[in-house]
Amino acid sequence: MRSSRRAAWFFFPALLLCVCLSAPPAHAAYVSRFEVNTFEPAVDSGQYYTQYSSQNLKAWQGTLGFYFDYANRPLQFVGIDDPDERQSVIDQWIIANFYGALGFTDWFEAGINVPVALYNWFFTDIAGAPEDHGMGMGDVTLMTKFRVVNTENSRVGFAVMPYVMFPTGDGVRYLSNGSVAAGLRLITDFILHERFNMTLNVGYFARDDVTLHAVRMDDSFTYGLAGNVDFGKGWHGIAEIFGTTVIRDFFSESSSSPLEAGGGIRYLFGGTGFALDVGANAGIIDGVGAPRVRGYLGLKWTSPVTEECPECPPPAPPPDPRIRDGKIVIWGKIYFDTDKAVLKPLSFPVLDDVVDVMQKNAGVRMVEIQGHCDWRASDAYNMDLSQRRADAVKNYLTGKGIEASRLTAKGYGESKPIADNKTVEGMAQNRRVEFVIQQQDF
C-alpha cells in the first residue's frame, strides 16, 4: 500500500493547484444568474461519462483527467422581437474540464472539477451589445462520495454523493450561478451481467432562485441513467440519458427541464491506467443547457493499487462468475436448425463467451458438452440428434482455438428433462446444451 501512498503526493498538489487557479479575482462582481453547463464528467474512475457508479477509488488511489466538450446552442431564450422565435444567447462553446479525485478509504473519496470555457460564442442579452467569443472560468465543483453497499459482495451497489459548486465562473456569460450552490446525489448501480452494468443517479440541487427572459431556475431535481457494455479487448460502449427540472415547476416548463441523451466508446490501454473516451449527445428537451448536439473527448489516468510485499505471491484472480455449480453458465440458448445439427448464427456470441471462459480459466481441464432434446420423436432418434448437436458445438469451440483434449461431447437425448415435456415452455427448456465441468484444478 506504500506505493499507492506515494502516488497521493502527486494528487494532493494537483488538487490544491486546481483550487488556487479557480479562485475568483478580487475585483470580480457576480450577479445571480444560472450556470448553463450541464455536462460535468464523473471525476473518479467510474464506468460512465457523467453519471457515477457506487464504487469508490481504493484507499490512496487517485485519478486525473480532462474532457473537451463542444456544445451547439446550449442556451436559447424567447426572441426579444418575436416571441415565436428562439434567440441564441450562447451559440456554441468549447469547455475543457480538468478533474481529479483521491480515495481516502475504500468507502470514502473526494474530487474536484475545474471547467474552463476555451471558446464561448456569446450573444449578450443586453440590446445592442456586440457578440463575444471570449474565454472564461466556470464554477468549480468539489465532490465527496461515501460508498454504502459494495458491488463486490452484491449485484446492487449504493452510494451517497454530497457536492458543492463555488462561484468561480463568469456569471454574465452564464458560466456561473453567481453564488455557492450545493447538491446531493443518491447512486444505485446494478450488475445485470458480467459484461453489462447500469447506474441510476437521482438528487437535489440547491441554488438561487433566478428568472431571466421568463425562464425561472431554482432548486432542482436531477436524474440520470447510464449503461456500460464490455465488448472485450479493452473496448466498452457507454450510453447515458440525464436531465434536471426545477422542483417548483416539475416538468411543466420545458425551458427549465433540460434533457439530453447519447453515448460513445471507451478504450482502456491495457494495464497502464489510461482510458480514452469519445462520445456525442443530443438534446431531447430543449431546456437551459441542453444543446442541439454535443461532442466530447476525454482522457484519464487512474493509479494502480499495489500491495508492497516482495516475498508475497501475487494475489489469486477472483473467481470467474460465469463458472457456477460445476458448470459454465451461458447467458443465452444454443439454437440449431430444426431437426438438424447446424448451429444458427445467433448462437455464435454465446459460444464465443464459452471460448472466453475456457481461455481465461486454464484450470478448467475437461468440459463435457451435453446435448439434450425434448420427448418428441423416438428415443433412438433423439439420442442421435443430441449427439450430433453436441459434436457440432465441440467442433465450433475447437475451431476457435480450444484444445480438443479439454472437451468431450455426449448426447443424452430426452433422458434428462429439467421441465415438463407436456407443455411448449417445458419442451423449449429441455432442448438445451450444457457445459459441465468434469475436471478442474483449484
Short mmCIF file of C-alpha atoms in Angstrom, two decimals:
data_model
loop_
_atom_site.label_atom_id
_atom_site.label_comp_id
_atom_site.label_asym_id
_atom_site.label_seq_id
_atom_site.Cartn_x
_atom_site.Cartn_y
_atom_site.Cartn_z
CA MET A 1 0.00 0.00 0.00
CA ARG A 2 3.03 2.28 0.46
CA SER A 3 3.44 2.75 -3.29
CA SER A 4 -0.16 3.95 -3.53
CA ARG A 5 0.51 6.46 -0.76
CA ARG A 6 3.48 7.76 -2.69
CA ALA A 7 1.13 8.40 -5.61
CA ALA A 8 -1.01 10.52 -3.27
CA TRP A 9 1.84 13.06 -3.05
CA PHE A 10 1.22 13.70 -6.73
CA PHE A 11 -2.53 14.15 -6.37
CA PHE A 12 -2.62 16.45 -3.36
CA PRO A 13 -0.56 19.23 -5.05
CA ALA A 14 -2.54 18.79 -8.26
CA LEU A 15 -5.86 19.23 -6.48
CA LEU A 16 -4.51 22.17 -4.49
CA LEU A 17 -3.30 23.82 -7.70
CA CYS A 18 -6.77 23.39 -9.23
CA VAL A 19 -8.37 25.12 -6.24
CA CYS A 20 -5.88 28.00 -6.36
CA LEU A 21 -6.34 28.53 -10.09
CA SER A 22 -10.10 28.51 -9.69
CA ALA A 23 -10.20 31.23 -7.04
CA PRO A 24 -12.10 34.28 -8.37
CA PRO A 25 -10.20 37.55 -8.75
CA ALA A 26 -10.71 40.15 -6.06
CA HIS A 27 -12.34 42.61 -8.45
CA ALA A 28 -14.93 40.12 -9.74
CA ALA A 29 -18.53 41.24 -9.26
CA TYR A 30 -21.08 38.44 -9.54
CA VAL A 31 -24.75 38.72 -10.22
CA SER A 32 -27.28 36.00 -9.56
CA ARG A 33 -27.55 34.06 -12.80
CA PHE A 34 -27.56 30.36 -13.56
CA GLU A 35 -24.86 28.12 -14.95
CA VAL A 36 -25.75 26.64 -18.32
CA ASN A 37 -23.14 23.86 -18.49
CA THR A 38 -24.90 20.56 -17.76
CA PHE A 39 -22.08 18.27 -18.94
CA GLU A 40 -19.82 17.64 -15.97
CA PRO A 41 -17.67 14.48 -16.03
CA ALA A 42 -17.67 11.95 -13.24
CA VAL A 43 -14.37 12.80 -11.59
CA ASP A 44 -13.48 9.37 -10.21
CA SER A 45 -12.57 6.25 -12.17
CA GLY A 46 -16.15 5.12 -12.71
CA GLN A 47 -17.65 3.28 -15.64
CA TYR A 48 -19.58 6.16 -17.20
CA TYR A 49 -19.11 9.68 -18.57
CA THR A 50 -21.21 11.99 -16.39
CA GLN A 51 -23.06 9.54 -14.18
CA TYR A 52 -21.45 7.98 -11.11
CA SER A 53 -21.19 4.37 -10.05
CA SER A 54 -21.43 3.40 -6.40
CA GLN A 55 -17.86 2.10 -6.26
CA ASN A 56 -15.08 4.32 -4.94
CA LEU A 57 -11.40 4.64 -5.58
CA LYS A 58 -9.39 2.46 -3.23
CA ALA A 59 -7.50 3.97 -0.30
CA TRP A 60 -4.82 6.37 -1.62
CA GLN A 61 -5.71 5.59 -5.21
CA GLY A 62 -6.10 8.64 -7.43
CA THR A 63 -7.26 9.66 -10.86
CA LEU A 64 -6.60 12.69 -13.08
CA GLY A 65 -8.17 13.56 -16.41
CA PHE A 66 -9.72 16.08 -18.74
CA TYR A 67 -12.64 16.38 -21.15
CA PHE A 68 -13.10 18.66 -24.12
CA ASP A 69 -16.81 19.34 -24.61
CA TYR A 70 -18.26 21.04 -27.69
CA ALA A 71 -21.92 22.13 -27.47
CA ASN A 72 -24.06 23.74 -30.18
CA ARG A 73 -26.66 26.22 -28.93
CA PRO A 74 -26.78 25.21 -25.27
CA LEU A 75 -28.74 28.36 -24.36
CA GLN A 76 -31.62 29.97 -26.23
CA PHE A 77 -34.30 32.35 -25.00
CA VAL A 78 -37.59 33.54 -26.42
CA GLY A 79 -36.81 36.19 -29.02
CA ILE A 80 -37.00 39.81 -27.95
CA ASP A 81 -38.62 40.98 -31.18
CA ASP A 82 -40.60 37.82 -32.00
CA PRO A 83 -41.88 35.63 -29.12
CA ASP A 84 -42.40 32.75 -31.56
CA GLU A 85 -38.68 32.54 -32.33
CA ARG A 86 -35.78 31.34 -30.25
CA GLN A 87 -32.87 33.71 -29.76
CA SER A 88 -29.46 32.07 -29.34
CA VAL A 89 -27.59 33.54 -26.36
CA ILE A 90 -24.76 31.00 -26.41
CA ASP A 91 -24.42 29.81 -29.98
CA GLN A 92 -21.62 27.33 -29.32
CA TRP A 93 -18.79 26.73 -26.94
CA ILE A 94 -15.83 24.51 -26.16
CA ILE A 95 -15.30 23.75 -22.49
CA ALA A 96 -12.32 21.93 -21.01
CA ASN A 97 -12.97 20.12 -17.74
CA PHE A 98 -9.87 19.34 -15.68
CA TYR A 99 -10.56 16.99 -12.81
CA GLY A 100 -9.02 14.73 -10.22
CA ALA A 101 -10.07 12.56 -7.29
CA LEU A 102 -8.44 10.67 -4.44
CA GLY A 103 -9.64 7.77 -2.31
CA PHE A 104 -9.01 8.21 1.41
CA THR A 105 -10.51 4.87 2.41
CA ASP A 106 -12.12 2.11 0.36
CA TRP A 107 -15.51 3.71 1.12
CA PHE A 108 -14.74 7.47 1.00
CA GLU A 109 -13.28 9.65 -1.75
CA ALA A 110 -13.14 13.33 -2.70
CA GLY A 111 -12.60 15.05 -6.02
CA ILE A 112 -12.71 18.33 -7.90
CA ASN A 113 -13.71 19.51 -11.37
CA VAL A 114 -12.44 22.79 -12.86
CA PRO A 115 -14.28 23.87 -16.06
CA VAL A 116 -12.70 26.42 -18.39
CA ALA A 117 -14.54 27.81 -21.43
CA LEU A 118 -11.87 27.86 -24.14
CA TYR A 119 -14.29 29.33 -26.66
CA ASN A 120 -17.68 30.87 -25.96
CA TRP A 121 -19.66 32.35 -28.85
CA PHE A 122 -21.82 34.51 -26.65
CA PHE A 123 -24.55 36.95 -27.69
CA THR A 124 -25.23 39.19 -24.71
CA ASP A 125 -28.84 39.64 -23.67
CA ILE A 126 -28.21 43.41 -23.45
CA ALA A 127 -29.81 45.01 -26.50
CA GLY A 128 -27.34 46.45 -29.00
CA ALA A 129 -24.23 44.89 -27.42
CA PRO A 130 -21.87 43.01 -29.77
CA GLU A 131 -21.26 39.27 -29.74
CA ASP A 132 -18.37 37.89 -27.70
CA HIS A 133 -16.05 34.95 -28.43
CA GLY A 134 -14.02 35.09 -25.21
CA MET A 135 -12.79 32.59 -22.69
CA GLY A 136 -13.88 32.27 -19.09
CA MET A 137 -13.92 30.15 -15.97
CA GLY A 138 -16.84 28.01 -14.88
CA ASP A 139 -17.96 27.11 -11.38
CA VAL A 140 -15.58 24.71 -9.62
CA THR A 141 -17.23 21.62 -8.14
CA LEU A 142 -15.94 19.83 -5.04
CA MET A 143 -17.44 16.38 -4.52
CA THR A 144 -17.30 13.72 -1.86
CA LYS A 145 -18.69 10.20 -2.13
CA PHE A 146 -19.49 7.62 0.52
CA ARG A 147 -19.96 4.04 -0.60
CA VAL A 148 -22.64 2.24 1.42
CA VAL A 149 -23.17 -1.07 -0.42
CA ASN A 150 -20.29 -2.73 -2.28
CA THR A 151 -20.97 -4.49 -5.59
CA GLU A 152 -18.04 -6.80 -4.85
CA ASN A 153 -20.39 -8.53 -2.42
CA SER A 154 -23.70 -7.88 -4.14
CA ARG A 155 -25.08 -7.28 -7.63
CA VAL A 156 -26.53 -3.97 -6.41
CA GLY A 157 -24.44 -1.10 -5.04
CA PHE A 158 -25.37 2.15 -3.32
CA ALA A 159 -23.53 5.40 -2.53
CA VAL A 160 -24.25 8.95 -1.36
CA MET A 161 -22.51 11.92 -3.01
CA PRO A 162 -22.70 15.44 -1.49
CA TYR A 163 -21.12 18.19 -3.59
CA VAL A 164 -20.60 21.97 -3.58
CA MET A 165 -20.20 24.41 -6.50
CA PHE A 166 -18.22 27.59 -5.87
CA PRO A 167 -18.95 30.81 -7.83
CA THR A 168 -15.61 30.95 -9.63
CA GLY A 169 -17.13 31.41 -13.09
CA ASP A 170 -18.37 34.29 -15.21
CA GLY A 171 -21.99 34.89 -14.32
CA VAL A 172 -22.59 37.35 -17.15
CA ARG A 173 -21.78 34.66 -19.75
CA TYR A 174 -23.86 32.05 -17.91
CA LEU A 175 -20.81 30.13 -16.70
CA SER A 176 -21.68 30.59 -13.03
CA ASN A 177 -24.60 30.56 -10.61
CA GLY A 178 -23.21 33.70 -9.02
CA SER A 179 -23.33 32.19 -5.53
CA VAL A 180 -22.48 28.97 -3.74
CA ALA A 181 -24.69 26.07 -4.83
CA ALA A 182 -24.83 22.56 -3.41
CA GLY A 183 -26.39 19.21 -4.11
CA LEU A 184 -26.75 15.59 -3.10
CA ARG A 185 -26.83 12.52 -5.35
CA LEU A 186 -28.10 9.08 -4.47
CA ILE A 187 -26.37 6.46 -6.60
CA THR A 188 -27.61 2.94 -7.25
CA ASP A 189 -25.91 0.67 -9.73
CA PHE A 190 -26.69 -2.83 -10.93
CA ILE A 191 -24.55 -5.67 -12.29
CA LEU A 192 -27.01 -7.15 -14.77
CA HIS A 193 -24.42 -9.38 -16.44
CA GLU A 194 -20.70 -9.95 -16.23
CA ARG A 195 -20.33 -7.55 -19.17
CA PHE A 196 -23.26 -5.18 -18.62
CA ASN A 197 -23.69 -2.69 -15.78
CA MET A 198 -26.18 0.12 -15.21
CA THR A 199 -26.40 3.03 -12.80
CA LEU A 200 -29.19 5.34 -11.66
CA ASN A 201 -28.38 8.77 -10.21
CA VAL A 202 -31.06 10.95 -8.61
CA GLY A 203 -30.58 14.01 -6.48
CA TYR A 204 -31.37 17.51 -5.28
CA PHE A 205 -29.53 20.65 -6.39
CA ALA A 206 -29.98 23.85 -4.37
CA ARG A 207 -29.21 27.24 -5.94
CA ASP A 208 -30.56 30.80 -6.05
CA ASP A 209 -34.00 31.48 -7.48
CA VAL A 210 -33.29 33.43 -10.69
CA THR A 211 -35.64 34.45 -13.51
CA LEU A 212 -34.23 35.70 -16.82
CA HIS A 213 -36.19 36.11 -20.06
CA ALA A 214 -39.20 34.36 -18.50
CA VAL A 215 -37.06 31.32 -17.61
CA ARG A 216 -37.03 30.56 -13.90
CA MET A 217 -34.21 28.41 -12.49
CA ASP A 218 -34.32 27.38 -8.85
CA ASP A 219 -33.77 24.31 -6.68
CA SER A 220 -33.91 21.31 -8.97
CA PHE A 221 -34.40 17.56 -9.12
CA THR A 222 -31.58 15.88 -11.02
CA TYR A 223 -31.62 12.42 -12.59
CA GLY A 224 -29.59 10.24 -14.90
CA LEU A 225 -29.42 6.68 -16.20
CA ALA A 226 -26.37 5.08 -17.81
CA GLY A 227 -25.17 1.70 -19.03
CA ASN A 228 -21.77 0.19 -19.78
CA VAL A 229 -21.20 -2.83 -22.05
CA ASP A 230 -17.83 -4.60 -22.07
CA PHE A 231 -17.08 -5.66 -25.65
CA GLY A 232 -13.76 -7.22 -24.67
CA LYS A 233 -10.13 -6.39 -25.51
CA GLY A 234 -10.36 -3.02 -23.75
CA TRP A 235 -13.41 -1.71 -25.63
CA HIS A 236 -16.52 -0.51 -23.80
CA GLY A 237 -19.77 1.02 -25.03
CA ILE A 238 -21.43 3.65 -22.82
CA ALA A 239 -24.92 5.17 -23.12
CA GLU A 240 -26.38 7.91 -20.94
CA ILE A 241 -29.52 9.97 -20.50
CA PHE A 242 -29.62 12.75 -17.94
CA GLY A 243 -31.58 15.85 -17.10
CA THR A 244 -32.94 18.16 -14.45
CA THR A 245 -36.14 20.00 -13.67
CA VAL A 246 -36.98 22.89 -11.35
CA ILE A 247 -38.88 21.42 -8.42
CA ARG A 248 -41.44 24.21 -8.16
CA ASP A 249 -42.45 23.62 -11.81
CA PHE A 250 -41.51 19.91 -12.05
CA PHE A 251 -41.52 19.18 -15.77
CA SER A 252 -44.30 21.69 -16.50
CA GLU A 253 -41.86 24.07 -18.26
CA SER A 254 -39.55 22.66 -20.92
CA SER A 255 -37.15 25.61 -20.64
CA SER A 256 -36.34 24.67 -17.02
CA SER A 257 -36.34 20.89 -17.66
CA PRO A 258 -33.39 20.16 -19.98
CA LEU A 259 -32.84 16.56 -21.04
CA GLU A 260 -30.17 15.06 -23.27
CA ALA A 261 -29.02 11.59 -24.23
CA GLY A 262 -26.22 9.96 -26.14
CA GLY A 263 -23.26 7.68 -25.84
CA GLY A 264 -19.94 6.60 -27.19
CA ILE A 265 -16.98 4.33 -26.66
CA ARG A 266 -14.20 3.95 -24.11
CA TYR A 267 -10.87 2.27 -24.74
CA LEU A 268 -8.70 1.04 -21.86
CA PHE A 269 -4.98 0.94 -22.63
CA GLY A 270 -4.17 -2.39 -21.03
CA GLY A 271 -2.73 -2.12 -17.54
CA THR A 272 -1.40 1.43 -17.98
CA GLY A 273 -4.33 3.03 -16.16
CA PHE A 274 -5.15 5.27 -19.15
CA ALA A 275 -8.62 5.41 -20.71
CA LEU A 276 -9.83 7.31 -23.78
CA ASP A 277 -13.47 8.45 -24.16
CA VAL A 278 -15.22 9.61 -27.32
CA GLY A 279 -18.95 10.36 -27.43
CA ALA A 280 -21.81 12.54 -28.63
CA ASN A 281 -25.17 13.65 -27.21
CA ALA A 282 -28.28 15.37 -28.48
CA GLY A 283 -30.84 17.47 -26.66
CA ILE A 284 -34.23 15.79 -26.18
CA ILE A 285 -35.98 18.55 -24.22
CA ASP A 286 -34.76 21.98 -25.32
CA GLY A 287 -34.16 23.44 -21.88
CA VAL A 288 -31.37 25.52 -20.39
CA GLY A 289 -28.12 23.68 -21.05
CA ALA A 290 -29.45 21.01 -23.42
CA PRO A 291 -27.69 21.60 -26.76
CA ARG A 292 -28.80 20.64 -30.22
CA VAL A 293 -25.72 18.45 -30.40
CA ARG A 294 -22.75 17.82 -28.14
CA GLY A 295 -19.44 16.09 -28.82
CA TYR A 296 -16.80 15.24 -26.25
CA LEU A 297 -13.34 13.74 -25.98
CA GLY A 298 -11.69 12.72 -22.73
CA LEU A 299 -8.54 11.11 -21.40
CA LYS A 300 -7.93 9.99 -17.83
CA TRP A 301 -5.33 8.11 -15.82
CA THR A 302 -6.05 6.08 -12.68
CA SER A 303 -3.20 4.99 -10.47
CA PRO A 304 -2.83 1.26 -9.84
CA VAL A 305 -3.26 -0.16 -6.36
CA THR A 306 -0.46 -2.48 -5.32
CA GLU A 307 0.42 -4.14 -2.06
CA GLU A 308 4.10 -3.78 -1.11
CA CYS A 309 5.17 -7.32 -0.27
CA PRO A 310 8.07 -8.54 -2.44
CA GLU A 311 8.04 -12.03 -0.92
CA CYS A 312 4.30 -12.49 -1.19
CA PRO A 313 2.90 -14.44 -4.14
CA PRO A 314 0.69 -12.48 -6.50
CA PRO A 315 -2.93 -12.42 -5.39
CA ALA A 316 -5.14 -15.07 -6.90
CA PRO A 317 -7.52 -13.73 -9.54
CA PRO A 318 -11.15 -13.51 -8.47
CA PRO A 319 -13.29 -16.49 -9.45
CA ASP A 320 -14.97 -16.23 -12.82
CA PRO A 321 -18.68 -15.59 -12.10
CA ARG A 322 -19.53 -17.47 -15.28
CA ILE A 323 -18.43 -20.70 -13.59
CA ARG A 324 -21.02 -21.82 -11.07
CA ASP A 325 -22.16 -25.13 -9.59
CA GLY A 326 -19.72 -27.13 -11.68
CA LYS A 327 -20.87 -25.67 -14.99
CA ILE A 328 -20.01 -22.92 -17.43
CA VAL A 329 -23.18 -20.85 -17.21
CA ILE A 330 -24.17 -19.43 -20.58
CA TRP A 331 -26.20 -16.23 -20.94
CA GLY A 332 -28.38 -17.45 -23.84
CA LYS A 333 -29.60 -20.57 -25.61
CA ILE A 334 -27.77 -22.53 -28.29
CA TYR A 335 -30.00 -22.69 -31.39
CA PHE A 336 -29.90 -25.18 -34.25
CA ASP A 337 -31.81 -25.58 -37.49
CA THR A 338 -34.93 -27.68 -36.94
CA ASP A 339 -34.14 -31.42 -36.73
CA LYS A 340 -30.52 -30.69 -37.70
CA ALA A 341 -27.16 -30.27 -36.04
CA VAL A 342 -26.45 -26.97 -37.84
CA LEU A 343 -25.73 -24.06 -35.49
CA LYS A 344 -27.65 -20.85 -36.09
CA PRO A 345 -25.55 -17.65 -36.24
CA LEU A 346 -27.35 -16.09 -33.24
CA SER A 347 -25.70 -18.84 -31.13
CA PHE A 348 -22.18 -17.70 -32.01
CA PRO A 349 -21.90 -14.87 -29.39
CA VAL A 350 -23.00 -17.30 -26.66
CA LEU A 351 -20.42 -19.88 -27.74
CA ASP A 352 -17.76 -17.17 -28.03
CA ASP A 353 -18.35 -16.41 -24.37
CA VAL A 354 -17.73 -20.10 -23.57
CA VAL A 355 -14.47 -19.81 -25.52
CA ASP A 356 -13.54 -16.75 -23.44
CA VAL A 357 -14.24 -18.63 -20.18
CA MET A 358 -12.03 -21.55 -21.16
CA GLN A 359 -9.23 -19.31 -22.41
CA LYS A 360 -9.19 -17.32 -19.18
CA ASN A 361 -9.55 -20.34 -16.90
CA ALA A 362 -6.77 -22.77 -17.74
CA GLY A 363 -7.64 -24.73 -14.60
CA VAL A 364 -10.77 -25.99 -16.32
CA ARG A 365 -9.25 -29.20 -17.67
CA MET A 366 -12.25 -31.07 -19.04
CA VAL A 367 -15.72 -29.93 -20.07
CA GLU A 368 -18.46 -32.25 -21.20
CA ILE A 369 -20.71 -30.70 -23.82
CA GLN A 370 -24.11 -32.20 -23.15
CA GLY A 371 -26.84 -32.26 -25.78
CA HIS A 372 -30.46 -32.68 -24.67
CA CYS A 373 -33.80 -32.99 -26.50
CA ASP A 374 -37.48 -32.90 -25.66
CA TRP A 375 -39.60 -36.06 -25.90
CA ARG A 376 -40.77 -35.69 -29.47
CA ALA A 377 -39.57 -38.43 -31.86
CA SER A 378 -38.17 -41.79 -30.77
CA ASP A 379 -35.55 -42.38 -28.12
CA ALA A 380 -33.03 -43.54 -30.70
CA TYR A 381 -33.64 -40.52 -32.93
CA ASN A 382 -33.30 -38.06 -30.05
CA MET A 383 -30.13 -39.76 -28.82
CA ASP A 384 -28.57 -39.47 -32.27
CA LEU A 385 -29.70 -35.86 -32.78
CA SER A 386 -28.43 -34.72 -29.38
CA GLN A 387 -25.07 -36.39 -30.02
CA ARG A 388 -24.67 -34.72 -33.39
CA ARG A 389 -25.56 -31.35 -31.89
CA ALA A 390 -23.06 -31.80 -29.05
CA ASP A 391 -20.42 -32.70 -31.66
CA ALA A 392 -21.29 -29.56 -33.65
CA VAL A 393 -20.72 -27.39 -30.57
CA LYS A 394 -17.43 -29.13 -29.87
CA ASN A 395 -16.29 -28.51 -33.45
CA TYR A 396 -17.15 -24.81 -33.11
CA LEU A 397 -15.13 -24.46 -29.88
CA THR A 398 -12.09 -26.28 -31.25
CA GLY A 399 -12.32 -24.12 -34.36
CA LYS A 400 -11.95 -21.09 -32.05
CA GLY A 401 -8.75 -22.45 -30.54
CA ILE A 402 -9.91 -24.56 -27.58
CA GLU A 403 -7.88 -27.77 -27.33
CA ALA A 404 -9.88 -30.88 -28.22
CA SER A 405 -8.29 -32.64 -25.23
CA ARG A 406 -10.26 -30.33 -22.93
CA LEU A 407 -13.62 -31.17 -24.49
CA THR A 408 -15.86 -34.17 -24.75
CA ALA A 409 -19.29 -34.31 -26.39
CA LYS A 410 -22.17 -36.53 -25.35
CA GLY A 411 -25.81 -36.66 -26.33
CA TYR A 412 -28.38 -37.58 -23.69
CA GLY A 413 -31.47 -37.43 -25.87
CA GLU A 414 -34.60 -36.98 -23.78
CA SER A 415 -33.28 -38.87 -20.75
CA LYS A 416 -32.59 -35.83 -18.52
CA PRO A 417 -35.52 -33.39 -18.72
CA ILE A 418 -35.49 -30.30 -16.49
CA ALA A 419 -39.09 -29.25 -17.18
CA ASP A 420 -42.48 -30.72 -18.06
CA ASN A 421 -42.42 -32.15 -21.58
CA LYS A 422 -46.20 -31.81 -21.79
CA THR A 423 -46.02 -28.03 -22.24
CA VAL A 424 -44.49 -25.91 -25.01
CA GLU A 425 -42.45 -23.96 -22.47
CA GLY A 426 -41.21 -27.14 -20.83
CA MET A 427 -40.11 -28.65 -24.13
CA ALA A 428 -38.25 -25.46 -25.00
CA GLN A 429 -36.31 -25.71 -21.73
CA ASN A 430 -35.49 -29.36 -22.32
CA ARG A 431 -33.97 -28.61 -25.74
CA ARG A 432 -30.64 -27.34 -24.48
CA VAL A 433 -26.86 -27.59 -24.47
CA GLU A 434 -24.99 -27.61 -21.17
CA PHE A 435 -21.29 -27.29 -20.38
CA VAL A 436 -20.49 -29.48 -17.36
CA ILE A 437 -17.00 -29.25 -15.85
CA GLN A 438 -15.67 -32.76 -15.21
CA GLN A 439 -12.12 -31.87 -14.22
CA GLN A 440 -10.85 -28.62 -12.71
CA ASP A 441 -7.67 -27.55 -10.88
CA PHE A 442 -8.41 -25.42 -7.83
#
